Amino acid sequence: HAASAATQTMVGRNPRMRFRVDNIRNRMRTIAFVGLLGTVLAVPGQRDRLLLQPDAPAFTQPAPDECVVRFDTTRGVVDIRVTRKWAPRGADRFVNLVRHGYYDDNRFFRVTKDKWVQFGVSGEPAVAQAWRNRTFPDDPFTQSNVRGTVAFAFAVPNGRTTQVFINMQDNSVTHDKEPFTPFGLVIAGMDVMDGLNAEHAEGPGGIRAGHQDAYFEGGNTCLDKQFPRLDYIKRATIRP
């Protein structure tokens, strides 16, 4: 302890030595942080592992009767009120995917101005493919597809999985007869949705267009090369 005290005294009296010691300490802190960051990135979190297990019980939990899902997007914040009684199965699927981070970093890959905006294919190919055929039964139709309503896309009856769209106009004439079944409504941020980059319009297309294979196989990397400057959901959360 005496030697340590003497060393500290010498450092304190010598500005050049004090600078060198502080520099070494800062470098050691940086090395420690980088090492910790590498460990975090190398070991996938529980959330990521669950997304590779669609049959996990976590994905069958009922949604609250009503809740608000917030999208922090590249254009701003969007709030969606999910009402379970509108479409219980759809609400459950959507909320459970939000809970486990499925929609984080999702591209708005189909932005047809004044008609609809679609998203819901994971940017991670392994996750996207794990969920691609995880269909769930249709809900009874209860709500019309007016502007701001949110519903699952599908190609065939009982074929909903993870892809969701927001009605950017009143699409009730065409969508109600399908029927697309809304489970939520944008209650804040429709101006944000109106402002999404629409230069790529249909992009890789909807499920029925049959051109999404490359997206599922290549994820965001593939999508961003073909359709650069797409806006996206940075993070989706359930508001307390």
PDB file of C-alpha atoms in Angstrom:
ATOM      1  CA  HIS A   1       0.000   0.000   0.000  1.00  0.00           C
ATOM      2  CA  ALA A   2       2.917   2.332   0.728  1.00  0.00           C
ATOM      3  CA  ALA A   3       4.371   1.735  -2.744  1.00  0.00           C
ATOM      4  CA  SER A   4       0.990   2.382  -4.323  1.00  0.00           C
ATOM      5  CA  ALA A   5       0.632   5.629  -2.385  1.00  0.00           C
ATOM      6  CA  ALA A   6       4.098   6.728  -3.437  1.00  0.00           C
ATOM      7  CA  THR A   7       3.308   5.996  -7.091  1.00  0.00           C
ATOM      8  CA  GLN A   8       0.098   8.008  -6.893  1.00  0.00           C
ATOM      9  CA  THR A   9       2.027  10.892  -5.342  1.00  0.00           C
ATOM     10  CA  MET A  10       4.587  10.826  -8.174  1.00  0.00           C
ATOM     11  CA  VAL A  11       1.837  10.742 -10.807  1.00  0.00           C
ATOM     12  CA  GLY A  12       0.054  13.611  -9.144  1.00  0.00           C
ATOM     13  CA  ARG A  13       3.203  15.775  -9.226  1.00  0.00           C
ATOM     14  CA  ASN A  14       4.093  14.960 -12.843  1.00  0.00           C
ATOM     15  CA  PRO A  15       1.521  16.227 -15.398  1.00  0.00           C
ATOM     16  CA  ARG A  16       3.090  14.244 -18.255  1.00  0.00           C
ATOM     17  CA  MET A  17       2.963  10.998 -16.281  1.00  0.00           C
ATOM     18  CA  ARG A  18      -0.595  11.767 -15.163  1.00  0.00           C
ATOM     19  CA  PHE A  19      -1.624  12.194 -18.823  1.00  0.00           C
ATOM     20  CA  ARG A  20      -0.027   8.855 -19.758  1.00  0.00           C
ATOM     21  CA  VAL A  21      -1.757   7.046 -16.896  1.00  0.00           C
ATOM     22  CA  ASP A  22      -5.143   8.570 -17.800  1.00  0.00           C
ATOM     23  CA  ASN A  23      -4.597   7.605 -21.432  1.00  0.00           C
ATOM     24  CA  ILE A  24      -3.829   4.005 -20.475  1.00  0.00           C
ATOM     25  CA  ARG A  25      -6.937   3.847 -18.282  1.00  0.00           C
ATOM     26  CA  ASN A  26      -9.120   5.154 -21.115  1.00  0.00           C
ATOM     27  CA  ARG A  27      -7.683   2.597 -23.521  1.00  0.00           C
ATOM     28  CA  MET A  28      -8.333  -0.186 -21.028  1.00  0.00           C
ATOM     29  CA  ARG A  29     -11.949   0.950 -20.604  1.00  0.00           C
ATOM     30  CA  THR A  30     -12.388   0.988 -24.409  1.00  0.00           C
ATOM     31  CA  ILE A  31     -10.922  -2.508 -24.734  1.00  0.00           C
ATOM     32  CA  ALA A  32     -13.208  -3.780 -21.978  1.00  0.00           C
ATOM     33  CA  PHE A  33     -16.275  -2.204 -23.625  1.00  0.00           C
ATOM     34  CA  VAL A  34     -15.442  -3.640 -27.042  1.00  0.00           C
ATOM     35  CA  GLY A  35     -14.945  -7.060 -25.500  1.00  0.00           C
ATOM     36  CA  LEU A  36     -18.310  -6.860 -23.755  1.00  0.00           C
ATOM     37  CA  LEU A  37     -20.007  -5.634 -26.934  1.00  0.00           C
ATOM     38  CA  GLY A  38     -18.500  -8.528 -28.879  1.00  0.00           C
ATOM     39  CA  THR A  39     -19.832 -10.973 -26.317  1.00  0.00           C
ATOM     40  CA  VAL A  40     -23.326  -9.459 -26.548  1.00  0.00           C
ATOM     41  CA  LEU A  41     -23.329  -9.575 -30.341  1.00  0.00           C
ATOM     42  CA  ALA A  42     -21.932 -13.093 -30.488  1.00  0.00           C
ATOM     43  CA  VAL A  43     -24.565 -14.580 -28.197  1.00  0.00           C
ATOM     44  CA  PRO A  44     -28.115 -14.121 -29.537  1.00  0.00           C
ATOM     45  CA  GLY A  45     -30.654 -12.967 -26.984  1.00  0.00           C
ATOM     46  CA  GLN A  46     -33.618 -14.959 -25.776  1.00  0.00           C
ATOM     47  CA  ARG A  47     -35.894 -12.863 -27.983  1.00  0.00           C
ATOM     48  CA  ASP A  48     -34.004 -13.856 -31.142  1.00  0.00           C
ATOM     49  CA  ARG A  49     -33.971 -17.523 -30.217  1.00  0.00           C
ATOM     50  CA  LEU A  50     -37.720 -17.483 -29.627  1.00  0.00           C
ATOM     51  CA  LEU A  51     -38.340 -15.984 -33.056  1.00  0.00           C
ATOM     52  CA  LEU A  52     -36.759 -19.103 -34.520  1.00  0.00           C
ATOM     53  CA  GLN A  53     -39.275 -21.212 -32.583  1.00  0.00           C
ATOM     54  CA  PRO A  54     -42.755 -20.249 -33.823  1.00  0.00           C
ATOM     55  CA  ASP A  55     -44.303 -23.103 -31.837  1.00  0.00           C
ATOM     56  CA  ALA A  56     -43.070 -21.667 -28.522  1.00  0.00           C
ATOM     57  CA  PRO A  57     -45.888 -21.048 -25.987  1.00  0.00           C
ATOM     58  CA  ALA A  58     -44.893 -17.381 -25.885  1.00  0.00           C
ATOM     59  CA  PHE A  59     -46.539 -16.903 -29.270  1.00  0.00           C
ATOM     60  CA  THR A  60     -49.932 -18.225 -28.184  1.00  0.00           C
ATOM     61  CA  GLN A  61     -50.527 -15.754 -25.349  1.00  0.00           C
ATOM     62  CA  PRO A  62     -53.723 -13.702 -25.641  1.00  0.00           C
ATOM     63  CA  ALA A  63     -53.370 -10.016 -26.353  1.00  0.00           C
ATOM     64  CA  PRO A  64     -54.858  -7.504 -23.920  1.00  0.00           C
ATOM     65  CA  ASP A  65     -58.447  -6.501 -24.621  1.00  0.00           C
ATOM     66  CA  GLU A  66     -56.984  -3.257 -25.878  1.00  0.00           C
ATOM     67  CA  CYS A  67     -53.435  -1.938 -26.133  1.00  0.00           C
ATOM     68  CA  VAL A  68     -51.351   0.537 -28.113  1.00  0.00           C
ATOM     69  CA  VAL A  69     -48.432  -0.590 -30.242  1.00  0.00           C
ATOM     70  CA  ARG A  70     -45.907   2.116 -31.032  1.00  0.00           C
ATOM     71  CA  PHE A  71     -43.736   2.091 -34.144  1.00  0.00           C
ATOM     72  CA  ASP A  72     -40.606   4.178 -33.966  1.00  0.00           C
ATOM     73  CA  THR A  73     -40.008   4.621 -37.701  1.00  0.00           C
ATOM     74  CA  THR A  74     -37.469   6.412 -39.861  1.00  0.00           C
ATOM     75  CA  ARG A  75     -40.113   9.112 -40.409  1.00  0.00           C
ATOM     76  CA  GLY A  76     -41.486   9.427 -36.901  1.00  0.00           C
ATOM     77  CA  VAL A  77     -43.746   7.765 -34.360  1.00  0.00           C
ATOM     78  CA  VAL A  78     -46.912   5.834 -35.230  1.00  0.00           C
ATOM     79  CA  ASP A  79     -49.365   4.532 -32.618  1.00  0.00           C
ATOM     80  CA  ILE A  80     -51.754   1.683 -33.392  1.00  0.00           C
ATOM     81  CA  ARG A  81     -54.599   0.843 -31.032  1.00  0.00           C
ATOM     82  CA  VAL A  82     -55.155  -2.918 -31.130  1.00  0.00           C
ATOM     83  CA  THR A  83     -58.679  -4.007 -30.152  1.00  0.00           C
ATOM     84  CA  ARG A  84     -58.814  -7.744 -29.535  1.00  0.00           C
ATOM     85  CA  LYS A  85     -62.579  -8.145 -29.963  1.00  0.00           C
ATOM     86  CA  TRP A  86     -62.292  -6.867 -33.552  1.00  0.00           C
ATOM     87  CA  ALA A  87     -60.187  -9.882 -34.558  1.00  0.00           C
ATOM     88  CA  PRO A  88     -58.915 -11.977 -31.620  1.00  0.00           C
ATOM     89  CA  ARG A  89     -56.595 -14.285 -33.551  1.00  0.00           C
ATOM     90  CA  GLY A  90     -55.116 -11.444 -35.557  1.00  0.00           C
ATOM     91  CA  ALA A  91     -54.602  -9.308 -32.451  1.00  0.00           C
ATOM     92  CA  ASP A  92     -52.925 -12.195 -30.624  1.00  0.00           C
ATOM     93  CA  ARG A  93     -50.517 -12.905 -33.480  1.00  0.00           C
ATOM     94  CA  PHE A  94     -49.607  -9.255 -33.988  1.00  0.00           C
ATOM     95  CA  VAL A  95     -49.095  -8.419 -30.310  1.00  0.00           C
ATOM     96  CA  ASN A  96     -47.055 -11.551 -29.635  1.00  0.00           C
ATOM     97  CA  LEU A  97     -44.772 -10.796 -32.578  1.00  0.00           C
ATOM     98  CA  VAL A  98     -44.343  -7.225 -31.344  1.00  0.00           C
ATOM     99  CA  ARG A  99     -43.532  -8.482 -27.839  1.00  0.00           C
ATOM    100  CA  HIS A 100     -40.628 -10.523 -29.163  1.00  0.00           C
ATOM    101  CA  GLY A 101     -39.216  -7.993 -31.599  1.00  0.00           C
ATOM    102  CA  TYR A 102     -40.329  -9.522 -34.870  1.00  0.00           C
ATOM    103  CA  TYR A 103     -41.240  -6.195 -36.460  1.00  0.00           C
ATOM    104  CA  ASP A 104     -38.053  -4.411 -35.423  1.00  0.00           C
ATOM    105  CA  ASP A 105     -36.062  -3.280 -38.485  1.00  0.00           C
ATOM    106  CA  ASN A 106     -38.953  -4.267 -40.800  1.00  0.00           C
ATOM    107  CA  ARG A 107     -39.072  -2.448 -44.122  1.00  0.00           C
ATOM    108  CA  PHE A 108     -42.226  -0.806 -45.432  1.00  0.00           C
ATOM    109  CA  PHE A 109     -41.666  -2.730 -48.647  1.00  0.00           C
ATOM    110  CA  ARG A 110     -44.961  -1.992 -50.395  1.00  0.00           C
ATOM    111  CA  VAL A 111     -45.946   1.659 -50.306  1.00  0.00           C
ATOM    112  CA  THR A 112     -48.722   2.345 -52.813  1.00  0.00           C
ATOM    113  CA  LYS A 113     -49.522   5.974 -52.213  1.00  0.00           C
ATOM    114  CA  ASP A 114     -53.045   6.726 -51.039  1.00  0.00           C
ATOM    115  CA  LYS A 115     -53.932   3.010 -51.089  1.00  0.00           C
ATOM    116  CA  TRP A 116     -51.954   0.893 -48.611  1.00  0.00           C
ATOM    117  CA  VAL A 117     -48.636   0.320 -46.885  1.00  0.00           C
ATOM    118  CA  GLN A 118     -47.424  -3.223 -46.239  1.00  0.00           C
ATOM    119  CA  PHE A 119     -44.739  -4.670 -43.961  1.00  0.00           C
ATOM    120  CA  GLY A 120     -44.124  -7.803 -41.943  1.00  0.00           C
ATOM    121  CA  VAL A 121     -41.337  -9.835 -43.551  1.00  0.00           C
ATOM    122  CA  SER A 122     -38.433 -10.105 -41.113  1.00  0.00           C
ATOM    123  CA  GLY A 123     -35.138  -8.705 -42.349  1.00  0.00           C
ATOM    124  CA  GLU A 124     -33.411 -11.782 -40.916  1.00  0.00           C
ATOM    125  CA  PRO A 125     -33.835 -14.593 -43.483  1.00  0.00           C
ATOM    126  CA  ALA A 126     -33.835 -17.383 -40.894  1.00  0.00           C
ATOM    127  CA  VAL A 127     -36.624 -15.686 -38.938  1.00  0.00           C
ATOM    128  CA  ALA A 128     -38.600 -14.774 -42.062  1.00  0.00           C
ATOM    129  CA  GLN A 129     -38.522 -18.344 -43.330  1.00  0.00           C
ATOM    130  CA  ALA A 130     -39.379 -19.787 -39.912  1.00  0.00           C
ATOM    131  CA  TRP A 131     -42.637 -17.811 -39.956  1.00  0.00           C
ATOM    132  CA  ARG A 132     -43.471 -17.803 -43.659  1.00  0.00           C
ATOM    133  CA  ASN A 133     -45.909 -20.721 -43.512  1.00  0.00           C
ATOM    134  CA  ARG A 134     -47.079 -20.317 -39.911  1.00  0.00           C
ATOM    135  CA  THR A 135     -50.676 -19.589 -40.795  1.00  0.00           C
ATOM    136  CA  PHE A 136     -53.535 -19.059 -38.374  1.00  0.00           C
ATOM    137  CA  PRO A 137     -57.315 -19.274 -38.904  1.00  0.00           C
ATOM    138  CA  ASP A 138     -59.341 -16.356 -40.169  1.00  0.00           C
ATOM    139  CA  ASP A 139     -61.309 -14.156 -37.791  1.00  0.00           C
ATOM    140  CA  PRO A 140     -64.951 -13.257 -38.411  1.00  0.00           C
ATOM    141  CA  PHE A 141     -65.245  -9.948 -40.244  1.00  0.00           C
ATOM    142  CA  THR A 142     -66.366  -7.143 -37.914  1.00  0.00           C
ATOM    143  CA  GLN A 143     -64.732  -3.854 -38.972  1.00  0.00           C
ATOM    144  CA  SER A 144     -64.642  -2.080 -42.304  1.00  0.00           C
ATOM    145  CA  ASN A 145     -61.336  -1.269 -44.043  1.00  0.00           C
ATOM    146  CA  VAL A 146     -61.525   2.491 -43.657  1.00  0.00           C
ATOM    147  CA  ARG A 147     -58.494   4.778 -43.676  1.00  0.00           C
ATOM    148  CA  GLY A 148     -56.090   4.017 -40.827  1.00  0.00           C
ATOM    149  CA  THR A 149     -57.269   0.481 -40.110  1.00  0.00           C
ATOM    150  CA  VAL A 150     -54.650  -2.262 -39.799  1.00  0.00           C
ATOM    151  CA  ALA A 151     -55.132  -5.845 -41.010  1.00  0.00           C
ATOM    152  CA  PHE A 152     -53.209  -8.957 -41.991  1.00  0.00           C
ATOM    153  CA  ALA A 153     -52.550  -9.619 -45.657  1.00  0.00           C
ATOM    154  CA  PHE A 154     -53.241 -13.074 -47.075  1.00  0.00           C
ATOM    155  CA  ALA A 155     -53.401 -14.942 -50.357  1.00  0.00           C
ATOM    156  CA  VAL A 156     -55.811 -17.753 -49.456  1.00  0.00           C
ATOM    157  CA  PRO A 157     -58.432 -18.319 -46.743  1.00  0.00           C
ATOM    158  CA  ASN A 158     -56.908 -19.122 -43.354  1.00  0.00           C
ATOM    159  CA  GLY A 159     -53.547 -18.062 -44.785  1.00  0.00           C
ATOM    160  CA  ARG A 160     -52.526 -15.134 -42.569  1.00  0.00           C
ATOM    161  CA  THR A 161     -48.988 -15.242 -41.120  1.00  0.00           C
ATOM    162  CA  THR A 162     -46.979 -12.085 -40.312  1.00  0.00           C
ATOM    163  CA  GLN A 163     -47.539  -9.599 -43.148  1.00  0.00           C
ATOM    164  CA  VAL A 164     -49.647  -6.597 -42.231  1.00  0.00           C
ATOM    165  CA  PHE A 165     -50.950  -3.583 -44.107  1.00  0.00           C
ATOM    166  CA  ILE A 166     -52.371  -0.205 -43.189  1.00  0.00           C
ATOM    167  CA  ASN A 167     -55.234   1.200 -45.247  1.00  0.00           C
ATOM    168  CA  MET A 168     -54.173   4.633 -46.494  1.00  0.00           C
ATOM    169  CA  GLN A 169     -57.641   5.398 -47.831  1.00  0.00           C
ATOM    170  CA  ASP A 170     -61.124   4.004 -47.407  1.00  0.00           C
ATOM    171  CA  ASN A 171     -60.667   0.599 -49.078  1.00  0.00           C
ATOM    172  CA  SER A 172     -63.941  -0.826 -47.845  1.00  0.00           C
ATOM    173  CA  VAL A 173     -65.418  -1.323 -51.333  1.00  0.00           C
ATOM    174  CA  THR A 174     -62.626  -3.686 -52.405  1.00  0.00           C
ATOM    175  CA  HIS A 175     -61.300  -5.043 -49.099  1.00  0.00           C
ATOM    176  CA  ASP A 176     -64.419  -5.774 -47.081  1.00  0.00           C
ATOM    177  CA  LYS A 177     -65.641  -8.408 -49.525  1.00  0.00           C
ATOM    178  CA  GLU A 178     -62.383 -10.418 -49.332  1.00  0.00           C
ATOM    179  CA  PRO A 179     -62.627  -9.958 -46.363  1.00  0.00           C
ATOM    180  CA  PHE A 180     -59.507  -8.385 -44.903  1.00  0.00           C
ATOM    181  CA  THR A 181     -60.191  -8.216 -41.181  1.00  0.00           C
ATOM    182  CA  PRO A 182     -58.865  -5.170 -39.286  1.00  0.00           C
ATOM    183  CA  PHE A 183     -57.584  -5.719 -35.763  1.00  0.00           C
ATOM    184  CA  GLY A 184     -56.308  -2.213 -35.122  1.00  0.00           C
ATOM    185  CA  LEU A 185     -56.459   1.471 -35.989  1.00  0.00           C
ATOM    186  CA  VAL A 186     -53.748   4.104 -36.306  1.00  0.00           C
ATOM    187  CA  ILE A 187     -54.614   6.681 -33.642  1.00  0.00           C
ATOM    188  CA  ALA A 188     -51.518   8.866 -34.058  1.00  0.00           C
ATOM    189  CA  GLY A 189     -49.023   9.245 -36.868  1.00  0.00           C
ATOM    190  CA  MET A 190     -51.105   8.886 -40.032  1.00  0.00           C
ATOM    191  CA  ASP A 191     -49.216  11.951 -41.265  1.00  0.00           C
ATOM    192  CA  VAL A 192     -46.045   9.916 -40.755  1.00  0.00           C
ATOM    193  CA  MET A 193     -47.501   7.067 -42.799  1.00  0.00           C
ATOM    194  CA  ASP A 194     -48.558   9.522 -45.506  1.00  0.00           C
ATOM    195  CA  GLY A 195     -44.956  10.713 -45.684  1.00  0.00           C
ATOM    196  CA  LEU A 196     -43.289   7.326 -46.232  1.00  0.00           C
ATOM    197  CA  ASN A 197     -41.038   7.071 -49.267  1.00  0.00           C
ATOM    198  CA  ALA A 198     -43.241   5.747 -52.077  1.00  0.00           C
ATOM    199  CA  GLU A 199     -40.728   5.832 -54.931  1.00  0.00           C
ATOM    200  CA  HIS A 200     -40.641   2.016 -55.183  1.00  0.00           C
ATOM    201  CA  ALA A 201     -44.441   1.695 -54.985  1.00  0.00           C
ATOM    202  CA  GLU A 202     -45.313  -2.025 -55.041  1.00  0.00           C
ATOM    203  CA  GLY A 203     -41.661  -3.019 -54.490  1.00  0.00           C
ATOM    204  CA  PRO A 204     -41.430  -6.826 -54.324  1.00  0.00           C
ATOM    205  CA  GLY A 205     -45.220  -6.897 -54.300  1.00  0.00           C
ATOM    206  CA  GLY A 206     -47.764  -8.450 -52.018  1.00  0.00           C
ATOM    207  CA  ILE A 207     -48.177 -12.120 -51.199  1.00  0.00           C
ATOM    208  CA  ARG A 208     -50.432 -12.724 -54.194  1.00  0.00           C
ATOM    209  CA  ALA A 209     -47.938 -11.259 -56.668  1.00  0.00           C
ATOM    210  CA  GLY A 210     -45.621 -14.223 -56.038  1.00  0.00           C
ATOM    211  CA  HIS A 211     -42.352 -12.272 -56.181  1.00  0.00           C
ATOM    212  CA  GLN A 212     -41.273 -12.348 -52.533  1.00  0.00           C
ATOM    213  CA  ASP A 213     -38.965 -15.397 -52.585  1.00  0.00           C
ATOM    214  CA  ALA A 214     -35.764 -13.370 -52.968  1.00  0.00           C
ATOM    215  CA  TYR A 215     -36.805 -11.159 -50.039  1.00  0.00           C
ATOM    216  CA  PHE A 216     -37.378 -14.150 -47.762  1.00  0.00           C
ATOM    217  CA  GLU A 217     -34.052 -15.676 -48.792  1.00  0.00           C
ATOM    218  CA  GLY A 218     -31.920 -12.532 -48.681  1.00  0.00           C
ATOM    219  CA  GLY A 219     -33.602 -10.410 -46.026  1.00  0.00           C
ATOM    220  CA  ASN A 220     -33.018  -6.687 -45.713  1.00  0.00           C
ATOM    221  CA  THR A 221     -29.654  -6.944 -47.460  1.00  0.00           C
ATOM    222  CA  CYS A 222     -31.311  -8.156 -50.630  1.00  0.00           C
ATOM    223  CA  LEU A 223     -34.230  -5.763 -50.342  1.00  0.00           C
ATOM    224  CA  ASP A 224     -32.048  -2.702 -49.743  1.00  0.00           C
ATOM    225  CA  LYS A 225     -29.962  -3.424 -52.847  1.00  0.00           C
ATOM    226  CA  GLN A 226     -32.987  -3.651 -55.093  1.00  0.00           C
ATOM    227  CA  PHE A 227     -35.154  -1.030 -53.397  1.00  0.00           C
ATOM    228  CA  PRO A 228     -32.887   1.474 -51.618  1.00  0.00           C
ATOM    229  CA  ARG A 229     -34.201   4.267 -49.389  1.00  0.00           C
ATOM    230  CA  LEU A 230     -37.220   2.352 -48.108  1.00  0.00           C
ATOM    231  CA  ASP A 231     -38.476   3.621 -44.780  1.00  0.00           C
ATOM    232  CA  TYR A 232     -38.721   1.124 -41.955  1.00  0.00           C
ATOM    233  CA  ILE A 233     -39.776   0.366 -38.399  1.00  0.00           C
ATOM    234  CA  LYS A 234     -36.759   0.887 -36.162  1.00  0.00           C
ATOM    235  CA  ARG A 235     -38.546  -0.613 -33.179  1.00  0.00           C
ATOM    236  CA  ALA A 236     -42.051  -1.750 -32.301  1.00  0.00           C
ATOM    237  CA  THR A 237     -43.151  -1.738 -28.653  1.00  0.00           C
ATOM    238  CA  ILE A 238     -46.283  -2.102 -26.583  1.00  0.00           C
ATOM    239  CA  ARG A 239     -46.917   1.080 -24.636  1.00  0.00           C
ATOM    240  CA  PRO A 240     -47.444   0.686 -20.907  1.00  0.00           C
TER     241      PRO A 240
END
